[in-house]
Amino acid sequence: MENLNLFIRSIFIDNMIFAYFLGMCSFLAVSKNVKTAFGLGIAVTFMLIVSLPVNYLLDTYVLQPGALAWLGEEYASVDLSFLALIMFIAVIASMTQLVEMVVEKFSPSLYASLGIFLPLIAVNCAILGCSLFMQQRDFGSAWTATVYGAGSGIGWLLAIVGIAAIREKLAYSNIPKPLRGIGIAFIITGLMGIAFMSFLGIKL
Amino acid sequence: MLSKKNKGILFNPLSKNNPVVVQVLGICSVLAVTAKLEPALVMGISVIAVLAFSNVIISLIRNTIPNNIRIIVQLVVVAALVIIVDQILKAYTYEVSKALSVFIGLIITNCILMGRLEAFALSNKPWPAFLDGVGNGLGYAIILVIVGFFRELLGSGSLMGCKVIPQSFYDMGYMDNGLMILPPMALITVACIIWVQRSRDKDLQEK
């Protein structure tokens, strides 16, 4: 039950895009048509599901103060938490490489349409950010961390598909010249953010 | 030291080629840390430092990095610098470091860094690379400060934590606009900056 709550919370209330603005660069750059946006959303969700449990285990059994106690008495006082950033990013970068190879093998068309953005997932802040939030929140188990990752990923997917659909329709509207392109995309994201704020009142 | 070309490298990113509003890089932190002016300022300075030094380091070792693994090398250099900045902030400005929470760590994945390393530092000498880093960092910091200024002024009626809107205004019925503190207004503030800049500079407008 608790995991279900966390799942719904991370999709709607703590939405990666609208509440924390994570992964904004690719969100704005790849949201010109729904199909590509959907592909990128799936890739991000998948990366989150894969990388969060790994980072969770790394954090619990290697990095936290006293986490190395399983190695023996003399390691119990070791605190490696300052290394968290570099370890997380290394895990994410290597996982991205892996996902890239899998996608290239099984879905060449998706691979071609994602293009440069697949390797750039490594530097998508949504993924590193999710790992850092996971570290701050002290989840109880790797399973909870996975649920959190899946929820955040689906929230991100929802947001990017939503804005891509709006931007497709926007091609037909008459926007003031200086706002065309990126300006109006910002405003729409802001309005969508306000809409998502209506979920804030929900108590789970 | 500062030839014409180097001046261009240093000052172009401030307006014509601004990393945030023109190249649209590094948006996440612009939006997330600007509810108050002080964290925005600290964040801006941190990014300038990390960007300048990572540009210099990558530029120094650019001829020895194998092409296939350059992304990992860049990430490691940036991550090491960010860890240093993070530890310094924790030691000297603990309150601000708390307010910035994960966003200092997220400098690693700030697209401005990767963008500048890929586009500039990998193919230029250390001194121009340093200037490019400082220039782009400043361009980023300026936007942060502008957004932070308006959001804090209109949202909580203060600047750097000091009240600037006099009490008499409140007595007359003026109210702080709570919406400005909330995340969505950051996006709309940036959109307004883009609007102003692009209506002054017609070359930047999209078709």
Coordinates of C-alpha atoms in Angstrom, one line a residue:
Chain A
M1 CA 0.0 0.0 0.0
E2 CA 2.8 2.4 0.9
N3 CA 4.6 1.6 -2.3
L4 CA 1.4 2.4 -4.3
N5 CA 1.1 5.7 -2.5
L6 CA 4.7 6.5 -3.3
F7 CA 4.1 5.5 -6.9
I8 CA 1.2 7.8 -7.4
R9 CA 2.9 10.6 -5.5
S10 CA 5.9 10.5 -7.7
I11 CA 3.9 10.5 -10.9
F12 CA 1.5 13.4 -10.1
I13 CA 2.6 15.4 -7.0
D14 CA 6.4 15.2 -7.0
N15 CA 6.5 15.2 -10.8
M16 CA 10.0 15.5 -12.0
I17 CA 9.3 18.2 -14.6
F18 CA 6.7 20.3 -12.9
A19 CA 7.8 20.2 -9.3
Y20 CA 11.6 19.9 -9.7
F21 CA 12.3 20.9 -13.3
L22 CA 14.6 18.0 -13.8
G23 CA 15.4 16.9 -17.3
M24 CA 14.2 20.2 -18.7
C25 CA 16.8 20.4 -21.5
S26 CA 15.8 17.3 -23.4
F27 CA 12.2 18.0 -22.4
L28 CA 12.2 21.2 -24.4
A29 CA 14.4 20.0 -27.2
V30 CA 12.7 16.7 -28.0
S31 CA 9.1 17.7 -27.5
K32 CA 8.4 18.7 -31.1
N33 CA 6.5 15.6 -32.1
V34 CA 4.7 13.0 -30.0
K35 CA 6.4 9.9 -31.4
T36 CA 9.9 10.9 -30.6
A37 CA 8.8 12.3 -27.3
F38 CA 7.2 9.0 -26.3
G39 CA 10.4 7.1 -27.3
L40 CA 12.6 9.4 -25.1
G41 CA 10.1 9.1 -22.3
I42 CA 10.3 5.3 -22.4
A43 CA 14.1 5.4 -22.5
V44 CA 14.2 7.7 -19.4
T45 CA 11.7 5.6 -17.5
F46 CA 13.7 2.4 -18.3
M47 CA 16.9 4.1 -17.2
L48 CA 15.4 5.2 -14.0
I49 CA 14.0 1.7 -13.2
V50 CA 17.4 0.2 -13.9
S51 CA 19.7 2.7 -12.3
L52 CA 17.8 3.5 -9.1
P53 CA 18.0 0.0 -7.4
V54 CA 21.7 -0.2 -8.3
N55 CA 22.4 3.2 -6.8
Y56 CA 20.3 2.3 -3.8
L57 CA 22.4 -0.8 -3.1
L58 CA 25.6 1.1 -3.7
D59 CA 24.5 3.8 -1.3
T60 CA 23.4 1.4 1.4
Y61 CA 26.2 -1.1 1.3
V62 CA 29.2 1.1 0.3
L63 CA 28.7 4.8 0.6
Q64 CA 26.8 5.7 3.7
P65 CA 28.6 6.3 7.0
G66 CA 29.2 2.9 8.6
A67 CA 27.8 1.1 5.5
L68 CA 31.0 -0.9 5.1
A69 CA 30.5 -2.7 8.4
W70 CA 29.8 -5.9 6.6
L71 CA 33.5 -6.0 5.6
G72 CA 34.6 -6.3 9.2
E73 CA 34.9 -4.3 12.4
E74 CA 37.7 -2.0 11.3
Y75 CA 35.7 -0.7 8.3
A76 CA 32.6 0.3 10.4
S77 CA 33.8 3.9 10.8
V78 CA 34.4 4.6 7.2
D79 CA 32.3 7.3 5.6
L80 CA 32.4 7.5 1.8
S81 CA 29.3 9.6 1.3
F82 CA 31.3 12.4 -0.4
L83 CA 31.9 10.0 -3.2
A84 CA 28.2 9.6 -3.9
L85 CA 28.0 12.0 -6.8
I86 CA 30.9 10.4 -8.7
M87 CA 29.7 6.9 -8.1
F88 CA 26.1 7.6 -9.2
I89 CA 27.1 9.3 -12.4
A90 CA 29.5 6.4 -13.2
V91 CA 26.6 3.9 -12.7
I92 CA 24.3 6.0 -14.8
A93 CA 26.8 6.5 -17.6
S94 CA 27.6 2.8 -17.9
M95 CA 23.9 1.9 -17.7
T96 CA 23.2 4.3 -20.5
Q97 CA 25.8 2.6 -22.7
L98 CA 24.1 -0.7 -22.0
V99 CA 20.6 0.6 -22.8
E100 CA 21.9 2.2 -26.0
M101 CA 23.3 -1.2 -27.2
V102 CA 20.0 -2.9 -26.3
V103 CA 17.9 -0.4 -28.2
E104 CA 20.1 -0.4 -31.2
K105 CA 19.8 -4.2 -31.4
F106 CA 16.0 -4.5 -30.9
S107 CA 14.5 -1.3 -32.3
P108 CA 16.7 0.3 -34.9
S109 CA 13.9 2.8 -35.9
L110 CA 13.6 4.0 -32.3
Y111 CA 17.4 4.2 -32.1
A112 CA 17.5 6.4 -35.2
S113 CA 14.7 8.7 -34.1
L114 CA 16.3 9.2 -30.6
G115 CA 19.6 10.0 -32.2
I116 CA 21.9 12.1 -30.1
F117 CA 19.5 12.1 -27.1
L118 CA 20.1 8.5 -26.1
P119 CA 23.8 9.0 -25.1
L120 CA 22.7 12.4 -23.6
I121 CA 20.4 10.5 -21.2
A122 CA 23.6 10.1 -19.2
V123 CA 23.6 13.8 -18.5
N124 CA 19.8 14.0 -18.2
C125 CA 19.4 15.6 -14.8
A126 CA 16.1 13.7 -14.1
I127 CA 18.1 10.5 -13.7
L128 CA 20.9 11.8 -11.5
G129 CA 18.4 13.9 -9.6
C130 CA 16.2 11.0 -8.9
S131 CA 19.2 9.1 -7.4
L132 CA 20.0 12.1 -5.2
F133 CA 16.4 12.4 -4.0
M134 CA 16.4 8.7 -3.3
Q135 CA 19.6 9.2 -1.2
Q136 CA 18.0 12.1 0.7
R137 CA 14.8 10.2 1.5
D138 CA 16.3 7.1 3.1
F139 CA 14.0 4.5 1.4
G140 CA 13.6 1.2 3.3
S141 CA 14.5 -1.2 0.5
A142 CA 15.7 -1.5 -3.1
W143 CA 12.1 -2.4 -4.1
T144 CA 10.8 1.0 -2.8
A145 CA 13.6 2.7 -4.7
T146 CA 12.6 0.9 -7.9
V147 CA 8.9 1.9 -7.4
Y148 CA 10.0 5.5 -6.9
G149 CA 12.1 5.3 -10.1
A150 CA 9.2 3.9 -12.1
G151 CA 6.8 6.5 -10.8
S152 CA 9.2 9.4 -11.6
G153 CA 9.9 8.0 -15.0
I154 CA 6.2 7.7 -15.9
G155 CA 5.5 11.2 -14.6
W156 CA 8.3 12.4 -16.9
L157 CA 6.9 10.4 -19.8
L158 CA 3.4 11.9 -19.2
A159 CA 4.7 15.4 -19.1
I160 CA 6.8 15.2 -22.3
V161 CA 4.0 13.5 -24.3
G162 CA 1.6 16.1 -23.1
I163 CA 3.7 19.0 -24.1
A164 CA 4.6 17.4 -27.4
A165 CA 0.9 17.0 -28.3
I166 CA 0.3 20.7 -27.4
R167 CA 3.3 21.8 -29.5
E168 CA 2.1 19.8 -32.5
K169 CA -1.2 21.7 -32.5
L170 CA 0.6 25.0 -31.8
A171 CA 2.2 25.0 -35.3
Y172 CA -1.2 26.3 -36.5
S173 CA -1.5 29.2 -34.1
N174 CA -0.5 32.8 -34.5
I175 CA 2.1 33.6 -31.8
P176 CA 3.9 36.9 -31.3
K177 CA 7.2 36.6 -33.3
P178 CA 9.6 36.9 -30.4
L179 CA 7.9 34.2 -28.4
R180 CA 7.8 31.6 -31.2
G181 CA 9.6 28.4 -30.6
I182 CA 11.2 28.2 -27.2
G183 CA 9.4 31.2 -25.5
I184 CA 6.0 29.8 -25.9
A185 CA 7.2 26.3 -24.9
F186 CA 8.3 27.8 -21.5
I187 CA 4.9 29.4 -21.0
I188 CA 3.0 26.2 -21.8
T189 CA 5.2 24.3 -19.4
G190 CA 4.5 26.9 -16.8
L191 CA 0.7 26.6 -17.3
M192 CA 0.9 22.8 -17.3
G193 CA 2.8 23.1 -14.0
I194 CA 0.0 25.2 -12.5
A195 CA -2.5 22.6 -13.7
F196 CA -0.4 19.9 -12.0
M197 CA -0.4 21.9 -8.8
S198 CA -4.0 21.0 -8.3
F199 CA -2.8 17.6 -7.3
L200 CA -0.9 19.1 -4.3
G201 CA -4.0 19.0 -2.1
I202 CA -4.3 15.2 -2.4
K203 CA -3.4 13.4 0.8
L204 CA -2.1 9.9 0.3
Chain B
M1 CA 46.1 38.4 -23.1
L2 CA 42.7 40.0 -24.2
S3 CA 42.9 40.2 -27.9
K4 CA 39.8 41.0 -29.9
K5 CA 38.9 37.4 -30.4
N6 CA 39.3 36.6 -26.8
K7 CA 37.1 39.5 -25.8
G8 CA 34.4 38.1 -28.1
I9 CA 34.8 34.7 -26.5
L10 CA 34.3 36.3 -23.1
F11 CA 31.5 38.7 -23.8
N12 CA 29.4 37.0 -26.5
P13 CA 27.8 34.5 -24.1
L14 CA 26.5 37.5 -22.0
S15 CA 23.8 38.5 -24.5
K16 CA 24.0 37.4 -28.2
N17 CA 24.9 33.8 -27.4
N18 CA 23.6 33.4 -23.9
P19 CA 23.7 29.8 -22.8
V20 CA 20.3 29.9 -21.1
V21 CA 18.0 32.0 -23.2
V22 CA 19.5 31.5 -26.6
Q23 CA 21.1 28.1 -26.6
V24 CA 18.5 26.8 -24.0
L25 CA 21.0 24.8 -21.9
G26 CA 21.0 24.3 -18.2
I27 CA 17.4 25.3 -17.7
C28 CA 16.7 22.9 -14.8
S29 CA 18.8 24.8 -12.2
V30 CA 17.8 28.2 -13.5
L31 CA 14.2 27.3 -12.6
A32 CA 14.7 25.4 -9.4
V33 CA 17.1 27.6 -7.4
T34 CA 15.7 31.0 -8.1
A35 CA 12.9 31.4 -5.6
K36 CA 15.3 33.5 -3.6
L37 CA 18.2 35.7 -4.7
E38 CA 20.9 34.3 -2.4
P39 CA 20.9 30.7 -3.5
A40 CA 20.7 31.9 -7.1
L41 CA 23.9 34.0 -6.6
V42 CA 25.7 31.1 -4.9
M43 CA 24.6 28.7 -7.6
G44 CA 25.8 31.2 -10.3
I45 CA 29.2 31.5 -8.7
S46 CA 29.6 27.7 -8.3
V47 CA 28.8 27.2 -11.9
I48 CA 31.3 29.8 -13.1
A49 CA 34.0 28.1 -11.0
V50 CA 33.2 24.6 -12.1
L51 CA 32.8 25.6 -15.8
A52 CA 36.0 27.6 -15.9
F53 CA 38.2 25.0 -14.3
S54 CA 36.7 22.0 -16.1
N55 CA 37.2 23.8 -19.4
V56 CA 40.9 24.4 -18.5
I57 CA 41.5 20.8 -17.4
I58 CA 39.8 19.3 -20.4
S59 CA 41.6 21.7 -22.7
L60 CA 45.0 20.7 -21.1
I61 CA 44.4 17.0 -21.6
R62 CA 42.4 17.3 -24.9
N63 CA 45.1 15.6 -27.0
T64 CA 45.4 12.6 -24.7
I65 CA 41.7 11.7 -24.4
P66 CA 40.6 8.8 -26.6
N67 CA 37.5 9.9 -28.6
N68 CA 35.3 6.9 -27.5
I69 CA 35.5 7.5 -23.8
R70 CA 35.6 11.3 -23.8
I71 CA 32.1 11.6 -22.2
I72 CA 33.1 9.5 -19.2
V73 CA 36.4 11.5 -18.8
Q74 CA 34.5 14.7 -18.9
L75 CA 32.0 13.5 -16.4
V76 CA 34.7 12.4 -14.0
V77 CA 36.5 15.8 -14.2
V78 CA 33.3 17.7 -13.7
A79 CA 32.1 15.4 -10.9
A80 CA 35.4 15.8 -9.0
L81 CA 35.2 19.6 -9.3
V82 CA 31.5 19.6 -8.2
I83 CA 32.4 17.5 -5.1
I84 CA 35.0 20.1 -4.1
V85 CA 32.5 22.9 -4.6
D86 CA 29.9 20.9 -2.6
Q87 CA 32.2 20.3 0.3
I88 CA 33.3 24.0 0.4
L89 CA 29.7 25.1 0.4
K90 CA 28.8 22.7 3.2
A91 CA 31.8 24.0 5.2
Y92 CA 31.3 27.7 4.8
T93 CA 27.6 28.4 3.9
Y94 CA 25.7 25.5 5.4
E95 CA 22.3 27.2 5.2
V96 CA 22.5 28.0 1.5
S97 CA 23.9 24.6 0.8
K98 CA 20.8 23.1 2.5
A99 CA 18.5 25.4 0.4
L100 CA 20.2 24.3 -2.8
S101 CA 19.8 20.6 -1.8
V102 CA 20.5 18.3 -4.7
F103 CA 21.0 21.1 -7.2
I104 CA 24.7 21.5 -6.5
G105 CA 25.2 17.8 -7.3
L106 CA 23.1 18.4 -10.4
I107 CA 25.7 20.8 -11.8
I108 CA 27.4 17.6 -13.1
T109 CA 24.5 17.0 -15.4
N110 CA 24.1 20.7 -16.3
C111 CA 24.0 20.7 -20.1
I112 CA 26.0 24.0 -20.2
L113 CA 29.0 22.1 -18.9
M114 CA 28.9 19.2 -21.4
G115 CA 28.0 21.6 -24.2
R116 CA 31.0 23.9 -23.6
L117 CA 33.4 21.0 -23.0
E118 CA 32.3 19.3 -26.2
A119 CA 32.0 22.4 -28.4
F120 CA 34.9 24.5 -27.1
A121 CA 37.4 23.0 -24.7
L122 CA 38.1 19.9 -26.8
S123 CA 39.4 22.0 -29.7
N124 CA 41.0 25.1 -28.1
K125 CA 44.0 26.1 -26.0
P126 CA 43.6 26.5 -22.2
W127 CA 43.5 30.3 -22.0
P128 CA 40.6 30.8 -24.5
A129 CA 38.9 27.8 -22.9
F130 CA 39.2 29.5 -19.5
L131 CA 37.7 32.7 -20.9
D132 CA 34.9 30.8 -22.6
G133 CA 34.1 29.0 -19.3
V134 CA 34.0 32.3 -17.4
G135 CA 31.9 34.0 -20.1
N136 CA 29.3 31.3 -20.3
G137 CA 29.2 31.0 -16.5
L138 CA 28.6 34.7 -16.3
G139 CA 25.9 34.5 -18.9
Y140 CA 24.2 31.8 -16.9
A141 CA 24.6 33.6 -13.6
I142 CA 23.1 36.8 -15.0
I143 CA 19.9 35.0 -16.0
L144 CA 19.8 33.3 -12.6
V145 CA 20.2 36.7 -10.8
I146 CA 17.6 38.4 -12.9
V147 CA 15.0 35.6 -12.4
G148 CA 15.9 35.4 -8.7
F149 CA 15.6 39.2 -8.3
F150 CA 12.1 39.4 -9.7
R151 CA 10.8 36.2 -8.0
E152 CA 12.1 37.2 -4.5
L153 CA 11.0 40.9 -4.9
L154 CA 7.5 40.1 -6.1
G155 CA 7.1 36.9 -4.2
S156 CA 8.3 37.7 -0.7
G157 CA 8.9 41.4 -0.9
S158 CA 12.6 41.1 0.0
L159 CA 16.0 40.9 -1.5
M160 CA 18.8 38.7 -0.1
G161 CA 16.6 38.1 2.8
C162 CA 16.1 41.8 3.8
K163 CA 12.6 43.4 3.5
V164 CA 12.7 46.1 0.8
I165 CA 9.0 46.8 0.3
P166 CA 8.1 49.3 3.1
Q167 CA 5.5 48.4 5.7
S168 CA 3.4 51.4 4.6
F169 CA 2.7 49.6 1.2
Y170 CA 1.3 46.6 3.1
D171 CA -0.8 48.9 5.2
M172 CA -2.3 50.3 2.1
G173 CA -3.3 46.8 1.0
Y174 CA -0.3 45.6 -1.1
M175 CA 0.2 41.9 -0.9
D176 CA 3.1 39.6 -1.8
N177 CA 2.3 37.5 -4.8
G178 CA 2.7 34.0 -3.5
L179 CA 2.4 32.5 -7.0
M180 CA 5.9 33.9 -7.8
I181 CA 7.5 31.6 -5.3
L182 CA 5.9 28.5 -6.9
P183 CA 7.8 26.6 -9.6
P184 CA 5.6 27.4 -12.6
M185 CA 6.2 31.2 -12.4
A186 CA 10.0 30.6 -12.8
L187 CA 9.2 29.2 -16.3
I188 CA 7.0 32.2 -17.2
T189 CA 9.6 34.6 -15.9
V190 CA 12.2 33.1 -18.1
A191 CA 9.8 33.2 -21.0
C192 CA 9.4 37.0 -20.4
I193 CA 13.2 37.4 -20.5
I194 CA 13.3 35.6 -23.8
W195 CA 10.4 37.7 -25.1
V196 CA 12.2 41.0 -24.2
Q197 CA 15.5 39.8 -25.6
R198 CA 14.1 38.5 -28.8
S199 CA 12.0 41.6 -29.5
R200 CA 15.1 43.7 -29.1
D201 CA 17.3 41.4 -31.2
K202 CA 15.4 40.3 -34.3
D203 CA 18.1 37.9 -35.5
L204 CA 17.3 35.5 -32.7
Q205 CA 13.6 35.1 -33.6
E206 CA 12.5 31.7 -34.9
K207 CA 10.5 31.4 -38.1

